[in-house]
Short mmCIF file of C-alpha atoms in Angstrom, two decimals:
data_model
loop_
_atom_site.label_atom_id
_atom_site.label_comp_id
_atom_site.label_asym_id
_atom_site.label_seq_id
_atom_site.Cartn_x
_atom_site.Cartn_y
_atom_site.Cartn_z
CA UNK A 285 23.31 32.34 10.98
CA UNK A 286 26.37 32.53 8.90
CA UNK A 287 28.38 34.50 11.76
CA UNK A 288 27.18 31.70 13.95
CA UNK A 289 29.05 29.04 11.24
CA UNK A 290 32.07 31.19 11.13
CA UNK A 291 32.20 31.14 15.17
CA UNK A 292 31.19 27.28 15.51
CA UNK A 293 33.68 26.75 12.50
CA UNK A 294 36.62 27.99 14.55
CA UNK A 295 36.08 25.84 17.64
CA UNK A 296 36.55 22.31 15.99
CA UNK A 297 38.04 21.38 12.46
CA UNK A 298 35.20 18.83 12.26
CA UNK A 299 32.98 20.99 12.81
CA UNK A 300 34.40 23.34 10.13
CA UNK A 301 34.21 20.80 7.59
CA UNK A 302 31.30 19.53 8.43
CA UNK A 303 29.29 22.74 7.51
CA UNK A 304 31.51 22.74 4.21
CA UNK A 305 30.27 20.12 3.29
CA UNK A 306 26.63 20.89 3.97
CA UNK A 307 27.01 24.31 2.49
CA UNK A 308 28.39 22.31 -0.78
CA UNK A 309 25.34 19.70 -0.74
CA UNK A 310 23.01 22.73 -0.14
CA UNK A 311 24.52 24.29 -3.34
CA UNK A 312 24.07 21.27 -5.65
CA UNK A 313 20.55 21.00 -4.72
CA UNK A 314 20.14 24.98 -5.62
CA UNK A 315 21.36 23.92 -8.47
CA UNK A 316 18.64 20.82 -8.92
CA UNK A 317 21.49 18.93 -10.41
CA UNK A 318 21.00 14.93 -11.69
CA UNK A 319 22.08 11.81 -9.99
CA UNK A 320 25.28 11.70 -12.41
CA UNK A 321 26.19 15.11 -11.10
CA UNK A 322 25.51 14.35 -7.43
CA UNK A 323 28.08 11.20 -8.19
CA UNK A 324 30.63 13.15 -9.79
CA UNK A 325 30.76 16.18 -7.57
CA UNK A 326 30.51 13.55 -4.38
CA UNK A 327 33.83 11.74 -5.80
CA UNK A 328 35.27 14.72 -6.08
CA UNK A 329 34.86 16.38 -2.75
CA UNK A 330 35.72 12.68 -0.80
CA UNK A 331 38.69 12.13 -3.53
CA UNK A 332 37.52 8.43 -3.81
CA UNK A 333 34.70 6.19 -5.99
CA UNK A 334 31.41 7.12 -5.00
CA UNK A 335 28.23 5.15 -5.96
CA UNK A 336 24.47 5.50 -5.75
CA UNK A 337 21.77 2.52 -6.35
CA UNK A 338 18.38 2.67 -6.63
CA UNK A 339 16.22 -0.48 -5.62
CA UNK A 340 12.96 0.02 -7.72
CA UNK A 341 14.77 0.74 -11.38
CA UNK A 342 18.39 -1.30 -10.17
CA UNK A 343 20.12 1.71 -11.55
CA UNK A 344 23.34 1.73 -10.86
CA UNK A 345 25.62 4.98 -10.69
CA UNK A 346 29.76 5.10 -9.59
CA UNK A 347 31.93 7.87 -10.38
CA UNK A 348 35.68 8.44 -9.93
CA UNK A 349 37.36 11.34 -8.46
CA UNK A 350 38.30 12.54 -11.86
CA UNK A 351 34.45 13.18 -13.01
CA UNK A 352 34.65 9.86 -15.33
CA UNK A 353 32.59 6.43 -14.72
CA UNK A 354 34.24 4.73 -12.09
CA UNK A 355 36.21 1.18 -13.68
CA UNK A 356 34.38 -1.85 -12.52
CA UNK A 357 34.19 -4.32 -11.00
CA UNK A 358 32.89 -2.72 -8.02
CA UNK A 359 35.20 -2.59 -4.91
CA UNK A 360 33.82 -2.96 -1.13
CA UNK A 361 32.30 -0.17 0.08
CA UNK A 362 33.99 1.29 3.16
CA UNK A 363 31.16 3.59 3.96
CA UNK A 364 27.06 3.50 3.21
CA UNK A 365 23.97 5.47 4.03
CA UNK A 366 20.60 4.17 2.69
CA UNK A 367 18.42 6.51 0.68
CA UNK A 368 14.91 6.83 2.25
CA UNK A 369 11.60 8.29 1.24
CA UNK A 370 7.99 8.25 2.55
CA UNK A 371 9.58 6.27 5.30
CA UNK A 372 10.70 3.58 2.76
CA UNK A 373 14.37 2.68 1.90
CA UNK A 374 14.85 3.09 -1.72
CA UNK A 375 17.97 2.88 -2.10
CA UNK A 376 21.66 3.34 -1.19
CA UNK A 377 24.74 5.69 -1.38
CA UNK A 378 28.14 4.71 -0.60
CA UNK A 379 32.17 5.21 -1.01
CA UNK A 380 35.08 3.18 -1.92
CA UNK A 381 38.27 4.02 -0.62
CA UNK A 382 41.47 1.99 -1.20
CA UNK A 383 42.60 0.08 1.60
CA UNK A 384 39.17 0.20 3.69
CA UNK A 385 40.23 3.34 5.47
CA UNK A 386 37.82 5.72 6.27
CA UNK A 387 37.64 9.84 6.70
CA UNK A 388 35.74 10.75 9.83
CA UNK A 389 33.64 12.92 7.82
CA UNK A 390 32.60 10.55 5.38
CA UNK A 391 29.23 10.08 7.22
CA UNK A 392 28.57 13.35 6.86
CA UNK A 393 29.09 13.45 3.00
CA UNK A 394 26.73 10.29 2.42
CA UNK A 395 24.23 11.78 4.46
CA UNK A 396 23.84 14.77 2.76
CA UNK A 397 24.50 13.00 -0.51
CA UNK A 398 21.44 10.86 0.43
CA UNK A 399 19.41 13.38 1.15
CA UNK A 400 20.29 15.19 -2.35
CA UNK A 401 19.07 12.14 -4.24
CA UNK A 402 15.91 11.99 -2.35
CA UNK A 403 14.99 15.44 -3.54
CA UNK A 404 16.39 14.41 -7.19
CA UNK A 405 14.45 11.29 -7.10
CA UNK A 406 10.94 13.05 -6.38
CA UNK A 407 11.90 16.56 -8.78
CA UNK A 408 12.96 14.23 -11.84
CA UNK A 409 9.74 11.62 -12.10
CA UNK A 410 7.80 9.92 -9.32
CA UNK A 411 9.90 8.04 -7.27
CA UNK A 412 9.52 4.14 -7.21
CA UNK A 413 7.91 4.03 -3.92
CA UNK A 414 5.23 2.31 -2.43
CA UNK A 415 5.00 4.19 1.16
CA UNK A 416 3.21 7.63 0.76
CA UNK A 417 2.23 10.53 3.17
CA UNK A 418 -0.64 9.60 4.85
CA UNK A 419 -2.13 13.52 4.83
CA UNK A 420 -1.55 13.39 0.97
CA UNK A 421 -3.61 10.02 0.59
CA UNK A 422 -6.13 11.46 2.26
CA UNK A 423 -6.56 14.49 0.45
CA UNK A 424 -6.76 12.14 -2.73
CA UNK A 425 -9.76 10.30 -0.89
CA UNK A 426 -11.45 12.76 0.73
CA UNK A 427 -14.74 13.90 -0.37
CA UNK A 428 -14.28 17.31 1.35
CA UNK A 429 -10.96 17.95 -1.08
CA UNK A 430 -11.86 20.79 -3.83
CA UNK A 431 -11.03 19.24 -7.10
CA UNK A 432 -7.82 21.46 -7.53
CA UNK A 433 -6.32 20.08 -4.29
CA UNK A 434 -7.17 16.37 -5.45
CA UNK A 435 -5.42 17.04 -8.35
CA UNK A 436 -2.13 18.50 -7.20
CA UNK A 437 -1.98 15.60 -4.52
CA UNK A 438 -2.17 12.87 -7.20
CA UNK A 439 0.66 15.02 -8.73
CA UNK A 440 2.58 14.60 -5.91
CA UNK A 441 2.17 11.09 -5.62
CA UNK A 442 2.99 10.67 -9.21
CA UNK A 443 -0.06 9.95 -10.82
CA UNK A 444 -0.70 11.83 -14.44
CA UNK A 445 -3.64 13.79 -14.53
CA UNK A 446 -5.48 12.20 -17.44
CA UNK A 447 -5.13 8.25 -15.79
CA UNK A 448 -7.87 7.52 -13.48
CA UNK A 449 -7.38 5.78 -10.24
CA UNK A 450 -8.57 2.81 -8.76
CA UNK A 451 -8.34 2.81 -4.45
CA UNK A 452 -8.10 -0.39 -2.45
CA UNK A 453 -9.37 -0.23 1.39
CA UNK A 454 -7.14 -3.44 2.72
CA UNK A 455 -7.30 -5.40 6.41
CA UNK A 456 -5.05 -5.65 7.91
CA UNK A 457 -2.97 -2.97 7.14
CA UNK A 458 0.99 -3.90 8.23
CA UNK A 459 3.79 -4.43 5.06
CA UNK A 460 1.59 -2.37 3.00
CA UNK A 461 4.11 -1.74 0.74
CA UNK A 462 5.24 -5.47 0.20
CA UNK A 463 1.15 -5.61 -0.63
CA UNK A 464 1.09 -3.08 -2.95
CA UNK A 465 4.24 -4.26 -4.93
CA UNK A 466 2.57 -7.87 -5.20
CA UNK A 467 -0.78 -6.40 -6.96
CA UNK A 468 0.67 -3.74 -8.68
CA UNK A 469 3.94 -5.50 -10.25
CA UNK A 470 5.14 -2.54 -12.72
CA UNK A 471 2.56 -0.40 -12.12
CA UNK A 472 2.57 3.15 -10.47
CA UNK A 473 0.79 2.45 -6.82
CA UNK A 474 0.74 4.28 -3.47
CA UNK A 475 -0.05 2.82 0.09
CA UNK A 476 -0.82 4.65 3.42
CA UNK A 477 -1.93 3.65 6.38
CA UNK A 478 -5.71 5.39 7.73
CA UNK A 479 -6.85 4.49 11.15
CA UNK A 480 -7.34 0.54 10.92
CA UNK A 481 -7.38 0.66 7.11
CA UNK A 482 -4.71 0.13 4.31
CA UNK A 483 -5.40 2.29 1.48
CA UNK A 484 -3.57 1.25 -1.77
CA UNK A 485 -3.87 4.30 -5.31
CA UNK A 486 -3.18 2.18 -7.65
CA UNK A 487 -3.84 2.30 -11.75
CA UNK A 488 -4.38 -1.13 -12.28
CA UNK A 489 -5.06 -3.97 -9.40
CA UNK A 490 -4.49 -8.22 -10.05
CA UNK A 491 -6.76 -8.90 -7.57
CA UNK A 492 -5.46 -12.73 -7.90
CA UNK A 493 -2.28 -11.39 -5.88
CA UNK A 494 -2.99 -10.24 -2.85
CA UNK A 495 -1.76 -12.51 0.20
CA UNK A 496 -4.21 -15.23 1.28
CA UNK A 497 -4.50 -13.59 4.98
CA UNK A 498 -5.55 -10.07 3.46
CA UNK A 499 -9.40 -8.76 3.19
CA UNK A 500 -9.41 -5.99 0.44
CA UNK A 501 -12.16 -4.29 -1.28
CA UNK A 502 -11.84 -3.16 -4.26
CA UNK A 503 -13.80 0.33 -5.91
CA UNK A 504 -14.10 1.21 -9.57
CA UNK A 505 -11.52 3.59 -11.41
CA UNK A 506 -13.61 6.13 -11.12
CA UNK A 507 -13.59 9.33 -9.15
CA UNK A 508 -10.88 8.66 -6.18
CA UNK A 509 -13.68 10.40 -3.37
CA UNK A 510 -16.37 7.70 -5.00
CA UNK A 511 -13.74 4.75 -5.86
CA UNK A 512 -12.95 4.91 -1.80
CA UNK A 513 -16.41 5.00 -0.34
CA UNK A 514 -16.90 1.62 -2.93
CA UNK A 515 -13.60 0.36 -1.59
CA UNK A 516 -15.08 0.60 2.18
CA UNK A 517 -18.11 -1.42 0.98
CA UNK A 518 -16.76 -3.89 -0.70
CA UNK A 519 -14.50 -4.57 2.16
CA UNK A 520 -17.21 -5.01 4.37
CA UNK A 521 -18.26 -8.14 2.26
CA UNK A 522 -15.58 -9.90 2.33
CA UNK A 523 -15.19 -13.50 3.80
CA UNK A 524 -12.44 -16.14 5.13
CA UNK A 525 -13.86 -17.84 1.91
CA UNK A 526 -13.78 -14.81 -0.20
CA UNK A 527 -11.21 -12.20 0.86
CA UNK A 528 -10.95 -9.99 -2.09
CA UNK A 529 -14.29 -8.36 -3.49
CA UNK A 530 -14.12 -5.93 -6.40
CA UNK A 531 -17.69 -3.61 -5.42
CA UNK A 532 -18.07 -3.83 -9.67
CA UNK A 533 -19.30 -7.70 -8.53
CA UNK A 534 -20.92 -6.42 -6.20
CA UNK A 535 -24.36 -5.28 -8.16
CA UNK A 536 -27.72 -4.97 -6.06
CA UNK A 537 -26.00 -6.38 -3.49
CA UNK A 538 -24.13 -3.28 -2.71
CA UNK A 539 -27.53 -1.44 -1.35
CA UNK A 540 -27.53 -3.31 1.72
CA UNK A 541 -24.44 -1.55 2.69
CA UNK A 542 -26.72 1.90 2.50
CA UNK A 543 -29.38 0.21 4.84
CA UNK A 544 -29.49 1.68 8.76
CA UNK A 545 -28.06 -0.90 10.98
CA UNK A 546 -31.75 -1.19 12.61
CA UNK A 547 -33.31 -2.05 9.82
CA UNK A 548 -30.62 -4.83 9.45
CA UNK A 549 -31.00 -5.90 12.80
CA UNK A 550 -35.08 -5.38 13.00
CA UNK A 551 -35.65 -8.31 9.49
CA UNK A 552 -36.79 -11.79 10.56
CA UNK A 553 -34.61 -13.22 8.36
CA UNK A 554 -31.49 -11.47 9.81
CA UNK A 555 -32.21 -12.06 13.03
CA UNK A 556 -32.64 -15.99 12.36
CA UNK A 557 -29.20 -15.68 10.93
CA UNK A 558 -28.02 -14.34 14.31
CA UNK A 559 -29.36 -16.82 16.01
CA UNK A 560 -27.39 -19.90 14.37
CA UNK A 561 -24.19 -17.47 14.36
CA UNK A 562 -22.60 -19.14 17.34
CA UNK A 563 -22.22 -22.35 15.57
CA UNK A 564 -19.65 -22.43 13.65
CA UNK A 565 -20.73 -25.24 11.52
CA UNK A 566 -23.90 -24.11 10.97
CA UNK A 567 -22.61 -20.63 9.59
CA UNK A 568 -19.82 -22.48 7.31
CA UNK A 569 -22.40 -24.42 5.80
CA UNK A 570 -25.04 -22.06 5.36
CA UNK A 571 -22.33 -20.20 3.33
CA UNK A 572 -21.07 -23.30 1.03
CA UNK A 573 -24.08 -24.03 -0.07
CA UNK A 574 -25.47 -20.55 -0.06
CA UNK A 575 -22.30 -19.83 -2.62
CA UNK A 576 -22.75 -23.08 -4.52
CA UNK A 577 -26.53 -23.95 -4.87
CA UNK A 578 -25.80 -27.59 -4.55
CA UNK A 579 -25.37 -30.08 -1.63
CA UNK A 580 -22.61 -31.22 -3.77
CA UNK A 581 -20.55 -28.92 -4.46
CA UNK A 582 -21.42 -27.46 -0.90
CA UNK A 583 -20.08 -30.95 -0.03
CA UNK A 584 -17.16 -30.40 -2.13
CA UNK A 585 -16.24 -27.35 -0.19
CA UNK A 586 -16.50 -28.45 2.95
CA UNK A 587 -14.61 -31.63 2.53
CA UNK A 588 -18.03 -33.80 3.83
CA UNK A 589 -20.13 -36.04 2.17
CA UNK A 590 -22.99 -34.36 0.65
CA UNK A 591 -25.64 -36.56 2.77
CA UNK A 592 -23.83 -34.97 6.09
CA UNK A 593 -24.59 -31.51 4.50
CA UNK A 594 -27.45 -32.69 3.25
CA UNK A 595 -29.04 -33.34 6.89
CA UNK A 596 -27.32 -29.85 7.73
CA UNK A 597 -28.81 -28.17 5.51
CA UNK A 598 -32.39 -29.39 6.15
CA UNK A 599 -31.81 -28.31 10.31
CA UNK A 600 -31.00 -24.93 8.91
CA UNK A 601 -33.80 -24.44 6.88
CA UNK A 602 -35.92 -25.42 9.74
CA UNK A 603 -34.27 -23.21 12.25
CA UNK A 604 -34.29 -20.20 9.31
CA UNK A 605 -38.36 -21.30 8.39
CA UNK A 606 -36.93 -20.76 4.71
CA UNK A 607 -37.08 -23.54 2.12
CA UNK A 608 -33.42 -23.22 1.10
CA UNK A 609 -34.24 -26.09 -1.64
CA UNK A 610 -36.26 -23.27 -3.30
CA UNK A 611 -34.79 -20.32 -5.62
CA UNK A 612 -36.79 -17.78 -3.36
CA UNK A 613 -35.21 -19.17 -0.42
CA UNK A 614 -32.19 -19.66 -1.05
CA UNK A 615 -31.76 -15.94 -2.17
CA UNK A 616 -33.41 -14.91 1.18
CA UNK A 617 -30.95 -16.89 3.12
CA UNK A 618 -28.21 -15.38 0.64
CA UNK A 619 -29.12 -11.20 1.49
CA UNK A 620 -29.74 -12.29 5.04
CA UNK A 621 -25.91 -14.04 5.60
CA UNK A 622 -24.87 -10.47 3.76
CA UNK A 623 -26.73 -8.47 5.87
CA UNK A 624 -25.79 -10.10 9.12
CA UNK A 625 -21.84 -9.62 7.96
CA UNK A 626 -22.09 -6.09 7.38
CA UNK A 627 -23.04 -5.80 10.99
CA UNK A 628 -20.32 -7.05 12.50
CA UNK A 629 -22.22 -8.41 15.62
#
C-alpha cells in the first residue's frame, strides 16, 4: 500500500499532497486527539483560521495558525464541509483565508477534518444526534438480543446503563428526527426508521408535543424488548381524535390487543360495529359519545346540537341492539369500537 502512495505520489503534486494530508488526519485520530487539537493542528497545516461548530451544544471552536484562539469577530468562510453522523448533519467545519482565495486542496483538509470530529464527537460523550443505526435500534428492541448485546447497543447509542428507557413506535415515520427533538427537548433520544414504523429511545417523552398529524404509542420505561411490544399496542389504539396513547392508560383494555383476529371478527358486537363502519357519521359519533358519556358533550365535540346527536345516537343503538343510554351498553359499544380498530378492516 505504501509503495503504491509513493508511486501515485510521484505522478501528480495533488495527488502527493493529498495523501499527506490524509496520512496527517489518520495520525491525529491515532492519536484520539480533542476538537481543540483537531482546530489547532488543522490551522496549522492550511496556514489560515480554521473553525468547527457543533449544532446540538452551539459550541463554537476557531484557531489561528499559530496554535492560539483565533481573534474574533469571525471572518467569511472561504471553504466548508458539514459534519455528519447517523446520516444527520451535526455540524460544520470550515476555513478563513484572507482575501477569499482558496488552496485547491482545501477540500481535502475539511473533509478529513470532518471526518476526525465525527469520530471525536462519538469517542468523547454521545453525540447530540437524533438519527441512529437502524441495526443498533433493533438490537435494543429485539427480544431475541442476549442481555449483554442490549446493553452494549444502548452504550453505543449513548444511553447509561443504570437509566431505563422508554420506546415510542410512531406513524408515520418521515423527519423522525425533527419528532424526536420536539418530545425530547434536552433529553438524550434516538430515532430509526423499522419497516413502516418510527421508533424513538428516549428517557423521558412530553407526549403533549408530538405533531398533530403523528399516531404514536407510547410503552412503559421498562425493559426496552417489553417497552416496544407495549409501544406496538398502544399504537394500534390510536385515533384521528386521539393520536398519542401511552399503553400505561391503556389498563384492561390492552388484552384485546392479545385476542386472535377471529375471535375479534367472530363477536356480535364487533361485527355490528363493522356494519355501520362505512358511514362516516355514524362511526364519528359512536366515538364522541362513546368517549364522553353525554349527548352533550358528544354534541360539544362534534360541533352539532345535542338533539341531532341525540336522534343519532338512538339509530345506532338500534342498528348495534345495545342500549347505549345504559352503563352496560355503553361499555359494550366502547370494547367493540376498540376491537374493530385493532383490526384494521
Amino acid at each position: 500500500m505504501e509503495a503504491l502512495a509513493v508511486r501515485l505520489s510521484g505522478l501528480d503534486p495533488y495527488v502527493d499532497g493529498a495523501i499527506r494530508i490524509v496520512a496527517f488526519y489518520d495520525t491525529l485520530m491515532r492519536r484520539r486527539v480533542d476538537l481543540p487539537a483537531l482546530a489547532r493542528a488543522s490551522a496549522g497545516l492550511a496556514e489560515c483560521v480554521a473553525g468547527i461548530r457543533l449544532h446540538g451544544t452551539g459550541r463554537t471552536i476557531r484557531m489561528a495558525p499559530d496554535g492560539t484562539a483565533a481573534p474574533g469577530p469571525e471572518s467569511p468562510a472561504t471553504s466548508t464541509v458539514p459534519i455528519t453522523l447517523d446520516e444527520e448533519e451535526i455540524g460544520t467545519v470550515w476555513l478563513e483565508r484572507s482575501g477569499a482565495v482558496t488552496n485547491a486542496l482545501d477540500d481535502v483538509v475539511l473533509d478529513r477534518l470532518a471526518l476526525a470530529v465525527t469520530a471525536a464527537v462519538e469517542r468523547y460523550g454521545p453525540a447530540r444526534t437524533t438519527m441512529a443505526d437502524p441495526a443498533l435500534v433493533e438490537l435494543v428492541i429485539s427480544a431475541d438480543t442476549d442481555e449483554a448485546a442490549r446493553a452494549r447497543a444502548l452504550r453505543l447509542l449513548g444511553f447509561a446503563a443504570d437509566v431505563p428507557v422508554r420506546v415510542v413506535a410512531v406513524r408515520p415515520g418521515p423527519a423522525l428526527d425533527r419528532i424526536g427533538a420536539l418530545v425530547c427537548a434536552g433529553r438524550p433520544v434516538k430515532a430509526a426508521p423499522l419497516a413502516d414504523v418510527g421508533v424513538l429511545l428516549a428517557t423521558t417523552v412530553d407526549a403533549a408535543r408530538f405533531p398533530a398529524d403523528v399516531r404514536a404509542g407510547i410503552g412503559a420505561a421498562a425493559a426496552p424488548a417489553l417497552s416496544w411490544r407495549q409501544a406496538r399496542t398502544a399504537l394500534r389504539f390510536t385515533t384521528p381524535r386521539e393520536p398519542v396513547v401511552r399503553h400505561a392508560d391503556l389498563g384492561a383494555l390492552a388484552l384485546l390487543a392479545e385476542l386472535p383476529p377471529e375471535a375479534l371478527r367472530a363477536n356480535p358486537d364487533v361485527a355490528a360495529i363493522a356494519r355501520i363502519a362505512s358511514g362516516a357519521d355514524d362511526l364519528s359519533t359512536l366515538d364522541a359519545y362513546c368517549t364522553t358519556g353525554s349527548l352533550r358533550r358528544a354534541a360539544d365535540l362534534l360541533h352539532l346540537h345535542h338533539s341531532s346527536v341525540a336522534r343519532r345516537v338512538d339509530q345506532l343503538a338500534k342498528a348495534l341492539a345495545l342500549d347505549l343510554t345504559d352503563p352496560a351498553g355503553l361499555t359494550r359499544a366502547k370494547l367493540a369500537l376498540a376491537a374493530w380498530r385493532l383490526l384494521g378492516d
